[in-house]
């Protein structure tokens, strides 16, 4: 069985600072995918970044980067130069098995990030 | 990017009535869609996998007769909450992926259901 763990229920960060949101996972699959989503108070799920288990380089998307440490089974999200608009819930998620449209994606418990002006 | 549209965005219904929530893929065909439920300040819990043209696959603990899923076309899946009770009040959100090439799941806007 797969599992996603986010140990930080909430975080406060000063604007313009960098922040790391932790995520560890557990799976017996060799092929899997890791995601980070942002959920503002409106409820929509906004895709941020993806890392495949066979990707050798850490994924980056603008201010977002994923610190992928396969041996430790961790996939931490790093947000550089945080902005007030970054305040939201952040979910780490994992797709099990081969990349296909039928593969389930399960979510961690989330981290509520609050940016202080 | 691909768009998934969910309707309605919010609904209030009386106990004992049924509520239907629609999830549409607007610019792609989705043979598989996923339905999640989210309680306040909690994570998304996968309820079921909706398969076009066949029965949905429900996660353990989810009542099939309570949450009816129909995936009649490649662009539409519906979730019907039957005989709703106040404990069914929650945020329901669907998602779909476009296929093997793409990696991310696209989500609908979600439906906030309140049963009174």
mmCIF file with all atom_site columns, C-alpha atoms in Angstrom:
data_model
loop_
_atom_site.group_PDB
_atom_site.id
_atom_site.type_symbol
_atom_site.label_atom_id
_atom_site.label_alt_id
_atom_site.label_comp_id
_atom_site.label_asym_id
_atom_site.label_entity_id
_atom_site.label_seq_id
_atom_site.pdbx_PDB_ins_code
_atom_site.Cartn_x
_atom_site.Cartn_y
_atom_site.Cartn_z
_atom_site.occupancy
_atom_site.B_iso_or_equiv
_atom_site.pdbx_formal_charge
_atom_site.auth_seq_id
_atom_site.auth_comp_id
_atom_site.auth_asym_id
_atom_site.auth_atom_id
_atom_site.pdbx_PDB_model_num
ATOM 1   C CA . UNK A 1 1   ? 0.000   0.000  0.000   1.00 0.00 ? 1   UNK A CA 1
ATOM 2   C CA . UNK A 1 2   ? 1.192   3.446  -0.751  1.00 0.00 ? 2   UNK A CA 1
ATOM 3   C CA . UNK A 1 3   ? 1.209   6.323  1.644   1.00 0.00 ? 3   UNK A CA 1
ATOM 4   C CA . UNK A 1 4   ? 2.000   10.036 1.569   1.00 0.00 ? 4   UNK A CA 1
ATOM 5   C CA . UNK A 1 5   ? 3.102   11.832 4.728   1.00 0.00 ? 5   UNK A CA 1
ATOM 6   C CA . UNK A 1 6   ? 3.228   15.567 5.262   1.00 0.00 ? 6   UNK A CA 1
ATOM 7   C CA . UNK A 1 7   ? 4.427   16.277 8.785   1.00 0.00 ? 7   UNK A CA 1
ATOM 8   C CA . UNK A 1 8   ? 3.904   20.039 8.818   1.00 0.00 ? 8   UNK A CA 1
ATOM 9   C CA . UNK A 1 9   ? 0.235   20.920 9.436   1.00 0.00 ? 9   UNK A CA 1
ATOM 10  C CA . UNK A 1 10  ? 0.995   24.626 9.219   1.00 0.00 ? 10  UNK A CA 1
ATOM 11  C CA . UNK A 1 11  ? 3.859   26.975 8.461   1.00 0.00 ? 11  UNK A CA 1
ATOM 12  C CA . UNK A 1 12  ? 4.404   30.726 8.719   1.00 0.00 ? 12  UNK A CA 1
ATOM 13  C CA . UNK A 1 13  ? 6.982   32.342 6.487   1.00 0.00 ? 13  UNK A CA 1
ATOM 14  C CA . UNK A 1 14  ? 8.063   35.934 5.970   1.00 0.00 ? 14  UNK A CA 1
ATOM 15  C CA . UNK A 1 15  ? 7.383   37.331 2.525   1.00 0.00 ? 15  UNK A CA 1
ATOM 16  C CA . UNK A 1 16  ? 10.292  36.988 0.087   1.00 0.00 ? 16  UNK A CA 1
ATOM 17  C CA . UNK A 1 17  ? 11.866  34.157 2.053   1.00 0.00 ? 17  UNK A CA 1
ATOM 18  C CA . UNK A 1 18  ? 12.228  30.655 0.685   1.00 0.00 ? 18  UNK A CA 1
ATOM 19  C CA . UNK A 1 19  ? 10.170  27.858 2.194   1.00 0.00 ? 19  UNK A CA 1
ATOM 20  C CA . UNK A 1 20  ? 10.433  24.074 2.098   1.00 0.00 ? 20  UNK A CA 1
ATOM 21  C CA . UNK A 1 21  ? 7.366   21.902 2.493   1.00 0.00 ? 21  UNK A CA 1
ATOM 22  C CA . UNK A 1 22  ? 8.150   18.338 3.489   1.00 0.00 ? 22  UNK A CA 1
ATOM 23  C CA . UNK A 1 23  ? 6.746   15.197 1.905   1.00 0.00 ? 23  UNK A CA 1
ATOM 24  C CA . UNK A 1 24  ? 7.723   11.578 2.327   1.00 0.00 ? 24  UNK A CA 1
ATOM 25  C CA . UNK A 1 25  ? 6.155   8.648  0.581   1.00 0.00 ? 25  UNK A CA 1
ATOM 26  C CA . UNK A 1 26  ? 6.016   4.915  0.738   1.00 0.00 ? 26  UNK A CA 1
ATOM 27  C CA . UNK A 1 27  ? 5.437   2.623  -2.198  1.00 0.00 ? 27  UNK A CA 1
ATOM 28  C CA . UNK A 1 28  ? 6.565   -0.760 -3.427  1.00 0.00 ? 28  UNK A CA 1
ATOM 29  C CA . UNK A 1 29  ? 6.261   0.298  -7.064  1.00 0.00 ? 29  UNK A CA 1
ATOM 30  C CA . UNK A 1 30  ? 9.388   1.070  -9.038  1.00 0.00 ? 30  UNK A CA 1
ATOM 31  C CA . UNK A 1 31  ? 7.512   3.391  -11.335 1.00 0.00 ? 31  UNK A CA 1
ATOM 32  C CA . UNK A 1 32  ? 5.539   6.202  -9.759  1.00 0.00 ? 32  UNK A CA 1
ATOM 33  C CA . UNK A 1 33  ? 4.947   9.917  -10.005 1.00 0.00 ? 33  UNK A CA 1
ATOM 34  C CA . UNK A 1 34  ? 4.947   12.647 -7.402  1.00 0.00 ? 34  UNK A CA 1
ATOM 35  C CA . UNK A 1 35  ? 2.926   15.846 -7.545  1.00 0.00 ? 35  UNK A CA 1
ATOM 36  C CA . UNK A 1 36  ? 2.428   19.017 -5.619  1.00 0.00 ? 36  UNK A CA 1
ATOM 37  C CA . UNK A 1 37  ? -0.878  20.863 -5.726  1.00 0.00 ? 37  UNK A CA 1
ATOM 38  C CA . UNK A 1 38  ? -1.905  24.189 -4.244  1.00 0.00 ? 38  UNK A CA 1
ATOM 39  C CA . UNK A 1 39  ? -5.419  24.683 -2.911  1.00 0.00 ? 39  UNK A CA 1
ATOM 40  C CA . UNK A 1 40  ? -6.441  28.272 -2.120  1.00 0.00 ? 40  UNK A CA 1
ATOM 41  C CA . UNK A 1 41  ? -9.513  29.032 -0.037  1.00 0.00 ? 41  UNK A CA 1
ATOM 42  C CA . UNK A 1 42  ? -11.675 28.858 -3.166  1.00 0.00 ? 42  UNK A CA 1
ATOM 43  C CA . UNK A 1 43  ? -11.126 25.093 -3.205  1.00 0.00 ? 43  UNK A CA 1
ATOM 44  C CA . UNK A 1 44  ? -9.689  24.670 -6.670  1.00 0.00 ? 44  UNK A CA 1
ATOM 45  C CA . UNK A 1 45  ? -6.694  22.387 -7.049  1.00 0.00 ? 45  UNK A CA 1
ATOM 46  C CA . UNK A 1 46  ? -3.794  24.054 -8.846  1.00 0.00 ? 46  UNK A CA 1
ATOM 47  C CA . UNK A 1 47  ? -1.067  21.822 -10.248 1.00 0.00 ? 47  UNK A CA 1
ATOM 48  C CA . UNK A 1 48  ? 2.409   23.065 -9.356  1.00 0.00 ? 48  UNK A CA 1
ATOM 49  C CA . UNK A 1 49  ? 5.040   20.511 -10.234 1.00 0.00 ? 49  UNK A CA 1
ATOM 50  C CA . UNK A 1 50  ? 5.626   16.865 -11.147 1.00 0.00 ? 50  UNK A CA 1
ATOM 51  C CA . UNK A 1 51  ? 8.509   14.440 -10.623 1.00 0.00 ? 51  UNK A CA 1
ATOM 52  C CA . UNK A 1 52  ? 8.694   11.007 -12.156 1.00 0.00 ? 52  UNK A CA 1
ATOM 53  C CA . UNK A 1 53  ? 10.437  8.235  -10.277 1.00 0.00 ? 53  UNK A CA 1
ATOM 54  C CA . UNK A 1 54  ? 12.886  7.717  -13.125 1.00 0.00 ? 54  UNK A CA 1
ATOM 55  C CA . UNK A 1 55  ? 13.623  11.389 -13.646 1.00 0.00 ? 55  UNK A CA 1
ATOM 56  C CA . UNK A 1 56  ? 17.258  11.983 -12.811 1.00 0.00 ? 56  UNK A CA 1
ATOM 57  C CA . UNK A 1 57  ? 17.008  15.708 -12.378 1.00 0.00 ? 57  UNK A CA 1
ATOM 58  C CA . UNK A 1 58  ? 14.903  17.544 -9.847  1.00 0.00 ? 58  UNK A CA 1
ATOM 59  C CA . UNK A 1 59  ? 11.849  19.170 -11.387 1.00 0.00 ? 59  UNK A CA 1
ATOM 60  C CA . UNK A 1 60  ? 11.607  22.949 -11.498 1.00 0.00 ? 60  UNK A CA 1
ATOM 61  C CA . UNK A 1 61  ? 8.730   25.223 -12.502 1.00 0.00 ? 61  UNK A CA 1
ATOM 62  C CA . UNK A 1 62  ? 9.413   28.902 -12.045 1.00 0.00 ? 62  UNK A CA 1
ATOM 63  C CA . UNK A 1 63  ? 9.648   29.589 -8.308  1.00 0.00 ? 63  UNK A CA 1
ATOM 64  C CA . UNK A 1 64  ? 8.825   25.975 -7.495  1.00 0.00 ? 64  UNK A CA 1
ATOM 65  C CA . UNK A 1 65  ? 11.358  23.194 -7.325  1.00 0.00 ? 65  UNK A CA 1
ATOM 66  C CA . UNK A 1 66  ? 11.057  19.649 -6.091  1.00 0.00 ? 66  UNK A CA 1
ATOM 67  C CA . UNK A 1 67  ? 13.874  18.256 -3.980  1.00 0.00 ? 67  UNK A CA 1
ATOM 68  C CA . UNK A 1 68  ? 13.613  14.585 -4.925  1.00 0.00 ? 68  UNK A CA 1
ATOM 69  C CA . UNK A 1 69  ? 15.639  12.183 -2.795  1.00 0.00 ? 69  UNK A CA 1
ATOM 70  C CA . UNK A 1 70  ? 14.666  8.754  -4.006  1.00 0.00 ? 70  UNK A CA 1
ATOM 71  C CA . UNK A 1 71  ? 16.656  6.730  -1.490  1.00 0.00 ? 71  UNK A CA 1
ATOM 72  C CA . UNK A 1 72  ? 15.035  8.629  1.365   1.00 0.00 ? 72  UNK A CA 1
ATOM 73  C CA . UNK A 1 73  ? 11.653  8.548  -0.381  1.00 0.00 ? 73  UNK A CA 1
ATOM 74  C CA . UNK A 1 74  ? 11.196  12.252 0.031   1.00 0.00 ? 74  UNK A CA 1
ATOM 75  C CA . UNK A 1 75  ? 9.856   14.847 -2.379  1.00 0.00 ? 75  UNK A CA 1
ATOM 76  C CA . UNK A 1 76  ? 10.005  18.224 -0.703  1.00 0.00 ? 76  UNK A CA 1
ATOM 77  C CA . UNK A 1 77  ? 8.620   21.319 -2.394  1.00 0.00 ? 77  UNK A CA 1
ATOM 78  C CA . UNK A 1 78  ? 10.768  24.430 -2.328  1.00 0.00 ? 78  UNK A CA 1
ATOM 79  C CA . UNK A 1 79  ? 9.182   27.798 -3.009  1.00 0.00 ? 79  UNK A CA 1
ATOM 80  C CA . UNK A 1 80  ? 11.685  30.558 -3.577  1.00 0.00 ? 80  UNK A CA 1
ATOM 81  C CA . UNK A 1 81  ? 10.969  34.221 -2.895  1.00 0.00 ? 81  UNK A CA 1
ATOM 82  C CA . UNK A 1 82  ? 7.579   33.601 -1.307  1.00 0.00 ? 82  UNK A CA 1
ATOM 83  C CA . UNK A 1 83  ? 4.706   35.949 -2.087  1.00 0.00 ? 83  UNK A CA 1
ATOM 84  C CA . UNK A 1 84  ? 1.529   36.803 -0.217  1.00 0.00 ? 84  UNK A CA 1
ATOM 85  C CA . UNK A 1 85  ? -0.427  34.946 -2.887  1.00 0.00 ? 85  UNK A CA 1
ATOM 86  C CA . UNK A 1 86  ? 1.367   31.746 -1.937  1.00 0.00 ? 86  UNK A CA 1
ATOM 87  C CA . UNK A 1 87  ? -0.742  31.488 1.206   1.00 0.00 ? 87  UNK A CA 1
ATOM 88  C CA . UNK A 1 88  ? -2.797  28.325 0.719   1.00 0.00 ? 88  UNK A CA 1
ATOM 89  C CA . UNK A 1 89  ? -2.986  24.617 1.465   1.00 0.00 ? 89  UNK A CA 1
ATOM 90  C CA . UNK A 1 90  ? -0.338  22.552 -0.261  1.00 0.00 ? 90  UNK A CA 1
ATOM 91  C CA . UNK A 1 91  ? -0.789  18.865 -0.979  1.00 0.00 ? 91  UNK A CA 1
ATOM 92  C CA . UNK A 1 92  ? 1.799   16.313 -1.921  1.00 0.00 ? 92  UNK A CA 1
ATOM 93  C CA . UNK A 1 93  ? 0.396   13.476 -4.011  1.00 0.00 ? 93  UNK A CA 1
ATOM 94  C CA . UNK A 1 94  ? 1.541   10.270 -5.635  1.00 0.00 ? 94  UNK A CA 1
ATOM 95  C CA . UNK A 1 95  ? 0.460   8.287  -8.648  1.00 0.00 ? 95  UNK A CA 1
ATOM 96  C CA . UNK A 1 96  ? 1.049   4.605  -8.292  1.00 0.00 ? 96  UNK A CA 1
ATOM 97  C CA . UNK A 1 97  ? 2.304   2.369  -11.037 1.00 0.00 ? 97  UNK A CA 1
ATOM 98  C CA . UNK A 1 98  ? 2.837   3.129  -14.667 1.00 0.00 ? 98  UNK A CA 1
ATOM 99  C CA . UNK A 1 99  ? 1.876   6.477  -16.010 1.00 0.00 ? 99  UNK A CA 1
ATOM 100 C CA . UNK A 1 100 ? -1.613  6.030  -17.381 1.00 0.00 ? 100 UNK A CA 1
ATOM 101 C CA . UNK A 1 101 ? -4.889  7.845  -17.254 1.00 0.00 ? 101 UNK A CA 1
ATOM 102 C CA . UNK A 1 102 ? -6.322  5.094  -15.050 1.00 0.00 ? 102 UNK A CA 1
ATOM 103 C CA . UNK A 1 103 ? -3.702  5.289  -12.307 1.00 0.00 ? 103 UNK A CA 1
ATOM 104 C CA . UNK A 1 104 ? -5.007  6.579  -9.000  1.00 0.00 ? 104 UNK A CA 1
ATOM 105 C CA . UNK A 1 105 ? -3.514  9.597  -7.322  1.00 0.00 ? 105 UNK A CA 1
ATOM 106 C CA . UNK A 1 106 ? -3.563  9.759  -3.536  1.00 0.00 ? 106 UNK A CA 1
ATOM 107 C CA . UNK A 1 107 ? -2.892  12.804 -1.403  1.00 0.00 ? 107 UNK A CA 1
ATOM 108 C CA . UNK A 1 108 ? -1.071  13.649 1.789   1.00 0.00 ? 108 UNK A CA 1
ATOM 109 C CA . UNK A 1 109 ? -2.743  15.471 4.657   1.00 0.00 ? 109 UNK A CA 1
ATOM 110 C CA . UNK A 1 110 ? -1.561  18.860 3.466   1.00 0.00 ? 110 UNK A CA 1
ATOM 111 C CA . UNK A 1 111 ? 0.373   21.818 4.847   1.00 0.00 ? 111 UNK A CA 1
ATOM 112 C CA . UNK A 1 112 ? -1.221  25.201 5.381   1.00 0.00 ? 112 UNK A CA 1
ATOM 113 C CA . UNK A 1 113 ? 1.279   27.855 4.367   1.00 0.00 ? 113 UNK A CA 1
ATOM 114 C CA . UNK A 1 114 ? 0.790   31.407 5.557   1.00 0.00 ? 114 UNK A CA 1
ATOM 115 C CA . UNK A 1 115 ? 2.995   34.204 4.229   1.00 0.00 ? 115 UNK A CA 1
ATOM 116 C CA . UNK A 1 116 ? 3.551   37.168 6.531   1.00 0.00 ? 116 UNK A CA 1
ATOM 117 C CA . UNK A 1 117 ? 3.940   40.627 4.917   1.00 0.00 ? 117 UNK A CA 1
ATOM 118 C CA . UNK B 2 1   ? -4.015  23.233 -20.404 1.00 0.00 ? 1   UNK B CA 1
ATOM 119 C CA . UNK B 2 2   ? -6.852  20.749 -20.289 1.00 0.00 ? 2   UNK B CA 1
ATOM 120 C CA . UNK B 2 3   ? -10.032 21.875 -18.574 1.00 0.00 ? 3   UNK B CA 1
ATOM 121 C CA . UNK B 2 4   ? -12.332 19.933 -16.305 1.00 0.00 ? 4   UNK B CA 1
ATOM 122 C CA . UNK B 2 5   ? -15.628 21.583 -15.468 1.00 0.00 ? 5   UNK B CA 1
ATOM 123 C CA . UNK B 2 6   ? -17.695 20.606 -12.450 1.00 0.00 ? 6   UNK B CA 1
ATOM 124 C CA . UNK B 2 7   ? -21.277 21.636 -11.802 1.00 0.00 ? 7   UNK B CA 1
ATOM 125 C CA . UNK B 2 8   ? -22.798 22.858 -9.587  1.00 0.00 ? 8   UNK B CA 1
ATOM 126 C CA . UNK B 2 9   ? -20.162 24.678 -7.576  1.00 0.00 ? 9   UNK B CA 1
ATOM 127 C CA . UNK B 2 10  ? -22.389 24.609 -4.526  1.00 0.00 ? 10  UNK B CA 1
ATOM 128 C CA . UNK B 2 11  ? -25.709 23.052 -3.601  1.00 0.00 ? 11  UNK B CA 1
ATOM 129 C CA . UNK B 2 12  ? -27.973 22.946 -0.571  1.00 0.00 ? 12  UNK B CA 1
ATOM 130 C CA . UNK B 2 13  ? -30.471 20.132 -0.307  1.00 0.00 ? 13  UNK B CA 1
ATOM 131 C CA . UNK B 2 14  ? -32.875 18.697 2.205   1.00 0.00 ? 14  UNK B CA 1
ATOM 132 C CA . UNK B 2 15  ? -32.204 15.443 4.022   1.00 0.00 ? 15  UNK B CA 1
ATOM 133 C CA . UNK B 2 16  ? -33.526 12.477 2.134   1.00 0.00 ? 16  UNK B CA 1
ATOM 134 C CA . UNK B 2 17  ? -33.217 13.989 -1.313  1.00 0.00 ? 17  UNK B CA 1
ATOM 135 C CA . UNK B 2 18  ? -30.673 13.094 -3.990  1.00 0.00 ? 18  UNK B CA 1
ATOM 136 C CA . UNK B 2 19  ? -28.118 15.400 -5.543  1.00 0.00 ? 19  UNK B CA 1
ATOM 137 C CA . UNK B 2 20  ? -26.323 14.951 -8.855  1.00 0.00 ? 20  UNK B CA 1
ATOM 138 C CA . UNK B 2 21  ? -22.895 16.454 -9.523  1.00 0.00 ? 21  UNK B CA 1
ATOM 139 C CA . UNK B 2 22  ? -21.501 16.598 -13.050 1.00 0.00 ? 22  UNK B CA 1
ATOM 140 C CA . UNK B 2 23  ? -17.878 16.452 -14.116 1.00 0.00 ? 23  UNK B CA 1
ATOM 141 C CA . UNK B 2 24  ? -17.036 17.263 -17.726 1.00 0.00 ? 24  UNK B CA 1
ATOM 142 C CA . UNK B 2 25  ? -13.778 17.213 -19.617 1.00 0.00 ? 25  UNK B CA 1
ATOM 143 C CA . UNK B 2 26  ? -14.140 20.164 -21.959 1.00 0.00 ? 26  UNK B CA 1
ATOM 144 C CA . UNK B 2 27  ? -11.336 19.736 -24.449 1.00 0.00 ? 27  UNK B CA 1
ATOM 145 C CA . UNK B 2 28  ? -10.238 16.147 -24.138 1.00 0.00 ? 28  UNK B CA 1
ATOM 146 C CA . UNK B 2 29  ? -11.671 12.685 -23.784 1.00 0.00 ? 29  UNK B CA 1
ATOM 147 C CA . UNK B 2 30  ? -11.346 11.020 -20.423 1.00 0.00 ? 30  UNK B CA 1
ATOM 148 C CA . UNK B 2 31  ? -11.911 7.293  -20.224 1.00 0.00 ? 31  UNK B CA 1
ATOM 149 C CA . UNK B 2 32  ? -11.213 7.510  -16.518 1.00 0.00 ? 32  UNK B CA 1
ATOM 150 C CA . UNK B 2 33  ? -12.259 10.135 -13.999 1.00 0.00 ? 33  UNK B CA 1
ATOM 151 C CA . UNK B 2 34  ? -11.786 10.221 -10.254 1.00 0.00 ? 34  UNK B CA 1
ATOM 152 C CA . UNK B 2 35  ? -14.085 11.424 -7.508  1.00 0.00 ? 35  UNK B CA 1
ATOM 153 C CA . UNK B 2 36  ? -12.703 12.778 -4.243  1.00 0.00 ? 36  UNK B CA 1
ATOM 154 C CA . UNK B 2 37  ? -14.269 13.972 -1.050  1.00 0.00 ? 37  UNK B CA 1
ATOM 155 C CA . UNK B 2 38  ? -12.746 16.588 1.202   1.00 0.00 ? 38  UNK B CA 1
ATOM 156 C CA . UNK B 2 39  ? -13.893 17.455 4.706   1.00 0.00 ? 39  UNK B CA 1
ATOM 157 C CA . UNK B 2 40  ? -12.995 20.907 6.071   1.00 0.00 ? 40  UNK B CA 1
ATOM 158 C CA . UNK B 2 41  ? -9.285  21.306 6.719   1.00 0.00 ? 41  UNK B CA 1
ATOM 159 C CA . UNK B 2 42  ? -8.609  17.742 5.644   1.00 0.00 ? 42  UNK B CA 1
ATOM 160 C CA . UNK B 2 43  ? -7.077  16.058 2.670   1.00 0.00 ? 43  UNK B CA 1
ATOM 161 C CA . UNK B 2 44  ? -8.712  14.753 -0.475  1.00 0.00 ? 44  UNK B CA 1
ATOM 162 C CA . UNK B 2 45  ? -9.906  11.213 -0.032  1.00 0.00 ? 45  UNK B CA 1
ATOM 163 C CA . UNK B 2 46  ? -10.388 9.142  -3.167  1.00 0.00 ? 46  UNK B CA 1
ATOM 164 C CA . UNK B 2 47  ? -13.931 7.790  -3.298  1.00 0.00 ? 47  UNK B CA 1
ATOM 165 C CA . UNK B 2 48  ? -14.026 6.003  -6.609  1.00 0.00 ? 48  UNK B CA 1
ATOM 166 C CA . UNK B 2 49  ? -12.635 5.640  -10.082 1.00 0.00 ? 49  UNK B CA 1
ATOM 167 C CA . UNK B 2 50  ? -15.179 6.286  -12.788 1.00 0.00 ? 50  UNK B CA 1
ATOM 168 C CA . UNK B 2 51  ? -14.714 4.168  -15.920 1.00 0.00 ? 51  UNK B CA 1
ATOM 169 C CA . UNK B 2 52  ? -16.399 5.084  -19.190 1.00 0.00 ? 52  UNK B CA 1
ATOM 170 C CA . UNK B 2 53  ? -18.829 2.404  -20.257 1.00 0.00 ? 53  UNK B CA 1
ATOM 171 C CA . UNK B 2 54  ? -18.354 0.210  -17.210 1.00 0.00 ? 54  UNK B CA 1
ATOM 172 C CA . UNK B 2 55  ? -18.932 0.119  -13.477 1.00 0.00 ? 55  UNK B CA 1
ATOM 173 C CA . UNK B 2 56  ? -17.063 2.432  -11.198 1.00 0.00 ? 56  UNK B CA 1
ATOM 174 C CA . UNK B 2 57  ? -14.402 1.103  -8.868  1.00 0.00 ? 57  UNK B CA 1
ATOM 175 C CA . UNK B 2 58  ? -15.047 2.188  -5.309  1.00 0.00 ? 58  UNK B CA 1
ATOM 176 C CA . UNK B 2 59  ? -12.482 2.604  -2.560  1.00 0.00 ? 59  UNK B CA 1
ATOM 177 C CA . UNK B 2 60  ? -12.832 0.584  0.595   1.00 0.00 ? 60  UNK B CA 1
ATOM 178 C CA . UNK B 2 61  ? -15.469 1.995  2.911   1.00 0.00 ? 61  UNK B CA 1
ATOM 179 C CA . UNK B 2 62  ? -17.345 3.959  0.259   1.00 0.00 ? 62  UNK B CA 1
ATOM 180 C CA . UNK B 2 63  ? -20.972 2.896  -0.143  1.00 0.00 ? 63  UNK B CA 1
ATOM 181 C CA . UNK B 2 64  ? -21.752 2.105  -3.769  1.00 0.00 ? 64  UNK B CA 1
ATOM 182 C CA . UNK B 2 65  ? -25.486 2.513  -3.317  1.00 0.00 ? 65  UNK B CA 1
ATOM 183 C CA . UNK B 2 66  ? -25.022 5.817  -1.555  1.00 0.00 ? 66  UNK B CA 1
ATOM 184 C CA . UNK B 2 67  ? -22.703 7.376  -4.102  1.00 0.00 ? 67  UNK B CA 1
ATOM 185 C CA . UNK B 2 68  ? -23.841 6.411  -7.575  1.00 0.00 ? 68  UNK B CA 1
ATOM 186 C CA . UNK B 2 69  ? -21.361 7.052  -10.353 1.00 0.00 ? 69  UNK B CA 1
ATOM 187 C CA . UNK B 2 70  ? -22.205 7.043  -14.021 1.00 0.00 ? 70  UNK B CA 1
ATOM 188 C CA . UNK B 2 71  ? -19.685 7.581  -16.805 1.00 0.00 ? 71  UNK B CA 1
ATOM 189 C CA . UNK B 2 72  ? -21.867 7.382  -19.873 1.00 0.00 ? 72  UNK B CA 1
ATOM 190 C CA . UNK B 2 73  ? -19.609 9.243  -22.299 1.00 0.00 ? 73  UNK B CA 1
ATOM 191 C CA . UNK B 2 74  ? -15.948 10.066 -22.758 1.00 0.00 ? 74  UNK B CA 1
ATOM 192 C CA . UNK B 2 75  ? -16.503 13.588 -21.492 1.00 0.00 ? 75  UNK B CA 1
ATOM 193 C CA . UNK B 2 76  ? -18.996 13.233 -18.666 1.00 0.00 ? 76  UNK B CA 1
ATOM 194 C CA . UNK B 2 77  ? -19.072 11.517 -15.313 1.00 0.00 ? 77  UNK B CA 1
ATOM 195 C CA . UNK B 2 78  ? -21.767 12.077 -12.717 1.00 0.00 ? 78  UNK B CA 1
ATOM 196 C CA . UNK B 2 79  ? -21.834 11.473 -8.990  1.00 0.00 ? 79  UNK B CA 1
ATOM 197 C CA . UNK B 2 80  ? -25.253 11.154 -7.373  1.00 0.00 ? 80  UNK B CA 1
ATOM 198 C CA . UNK B 2 81  ? -25.495 11.345 -3.607  1.00 0.00 ? 81  UNK B CA 1
ATOM 199 C CA . UNK B 2 82  ? -28.654 9.413  -2.821  1.00 0.00 ? 82  UNK B CA 1
ATOM 200 C CA . UNK B 2 83  ? -30.851 9.960  0.201   1.00 0.00 ? 83  UNK B CA 1
ATOM 201 C CA . UNK B 2 84  ? -28.503 12.640 1.436   1.00 0.00 ? 84  UNK B CA 1
ATOM 202 C CA . UNK B 2 85  ? -27.939 13.192 5.147   1.00 0.00 ? 85  UNK B CA 1
ATOM 203 C CA . UNK B 2 86  ? -26.187 16.030 6.966   1.00 0.00 ? 86  UNK B CA 1
ATOM 204 C CA . UNK B 2 87  ? -23.067 13.869 7.378   1.00 0.00 ? 87  UNK B CA 1
ATOM 205 C CA . UNK B 2 88  ? -22.780 13.791 3.576   1.00 0.00 ? 88  UNK B CA 1
ATOM 206 C CA . UNK B 2 89  ? -22.115 17.522 3.633   1.00 0.00 ? 89  UNK B CA 1
ATOM 207 C CA . UNK B 2 90  ? -18.657 17.940 2.178   1.00 0.00 ? 90  UNK B CA 1
ATOM 208 C CA . UNK B 2 91  ? -16.582 19.258 -0.709  1.00 0.00 ? 91  UNK B CA 1
ATOM 209 C CA . UNK B 2 92  ? -16.662 16.879 -3.674  1.00 0.00 ? 92  UNK B CA 1
ATOM 210 C CA . UNK B 2 93  ? -14.115 17.268 -6.445  1.00 0.00 ? 93  UNK B CA 1
ATOM 211 C CA . UNK B 2 94  ? -13.472 15.330 -9.619  1.00 0.00 ? 94  UNK B CA 1
ATOM 212 C CA . UNK B 2 95  ? -10.344 14.934 -11.686 1.00 0.00 ? 95  UNK B CA 1
ATOM 213 C CA . UNK B 2 96  ? -9.258  13.462 -14.989 1.00 0.00 ? 96  UNK B CA 1
ATOM 214 C CA . UNK B 2 97  ? -6.080  12.950 -16.931 1.00 0.00 ? 97  UNK B CA 1
ATOM 215 C CA . UNK B 2 98  ? -5.744  13.234 -20.648 1.00 0.00 ? 98  UNK B CA 1
ATOM 216 C CA . UNK B 2 99  ? -3.789  10.082 -21.286 1.00 0.00 ? 99  UNK B CA 1
ATOM 217 C CA . UNK B 2 100 ? -0.474  8.327  -20.975 1.00 0.00 ? 100 UNK B CA 1
ATOM 218 C CA . UNK B 2 101 ? 1.600   11.205 -22.287 1.00 0.00 ? 101 UNK B CA 1
ATOM 219 C CA . UNK B 2 102 ? 0.483   13.741 -19.764 1.00 0.00 ? 102 UNK B CA 1
ATOM 220 C CA . UNK B 2 103 ? 1.417   13.512 -16.150 1.00 0.00 ? 103 UNK B CA 1
ATOM 221 C CA . UNK B 2 104 ? -0.787  15.833 -14.223 1.00 0.00 ? 104 UNK B CA 1
ATOM 222 C CA . UNK B 2 105 ? -4.394  15.381 -13.152 1.00 0.00 ? 105 UNK B CA 1
ATOM 223 C CA . UNK B 2 106 ? -6.756  18.223 -13.930 1.00 0.00 ? 106 UNK B CA 1
ATOM 224 C CA . UNK B 2 107 ? -9.374  19.032 -11.358 1.00 0.00 ? 107 UNK B CA 1
ATOM 225 C CA . UNK B 2 108 ? -12.845 20.437 -11.513 1.00 0.00 ? 108 UNK B CA 1
ATOM 226 C CA . UNK B 2 109 ? -13.710 23.460 -9.426  1.00 0.00 ? 109 UNK B CA 1
ATOM 227 C CA . UNK B 2 110 ? -15.337 21.280 -6.779  1.00 0.00 ? 110 UNK B CA 1
ATOM 228 C CA . UNK B 2 111 ? -18.872 21.151 -5.395  1.00 0.00 ? 111 UNK B CA 1
ATOM 229 C CA . UNK B 2 112 ? -19.698 22.188 -1.889  1.00 0.00 ? 112 UNK B CA 1
ATOM 230 C CA . UNK B 2 113 ? -22.669 20.130 -0.744  1.00 0.00 ? 113 UNK B CA 1
ATOM 231 C CA . UNK B 2 114 ? -24.660 21.137 2.312   1.00 0.00 ? 114 UNK B CA 1
ATOM 232 C CA . UNK B 2 115 ? -27.453 18.866 3.482   1.00 0.00 ? 115 UNK B CA 1
ATOM 233 C CA . UNK B 2 116 ? -29.944 20.475 5.852   1.00 0.00 ? 116 UNK B CA 1
#
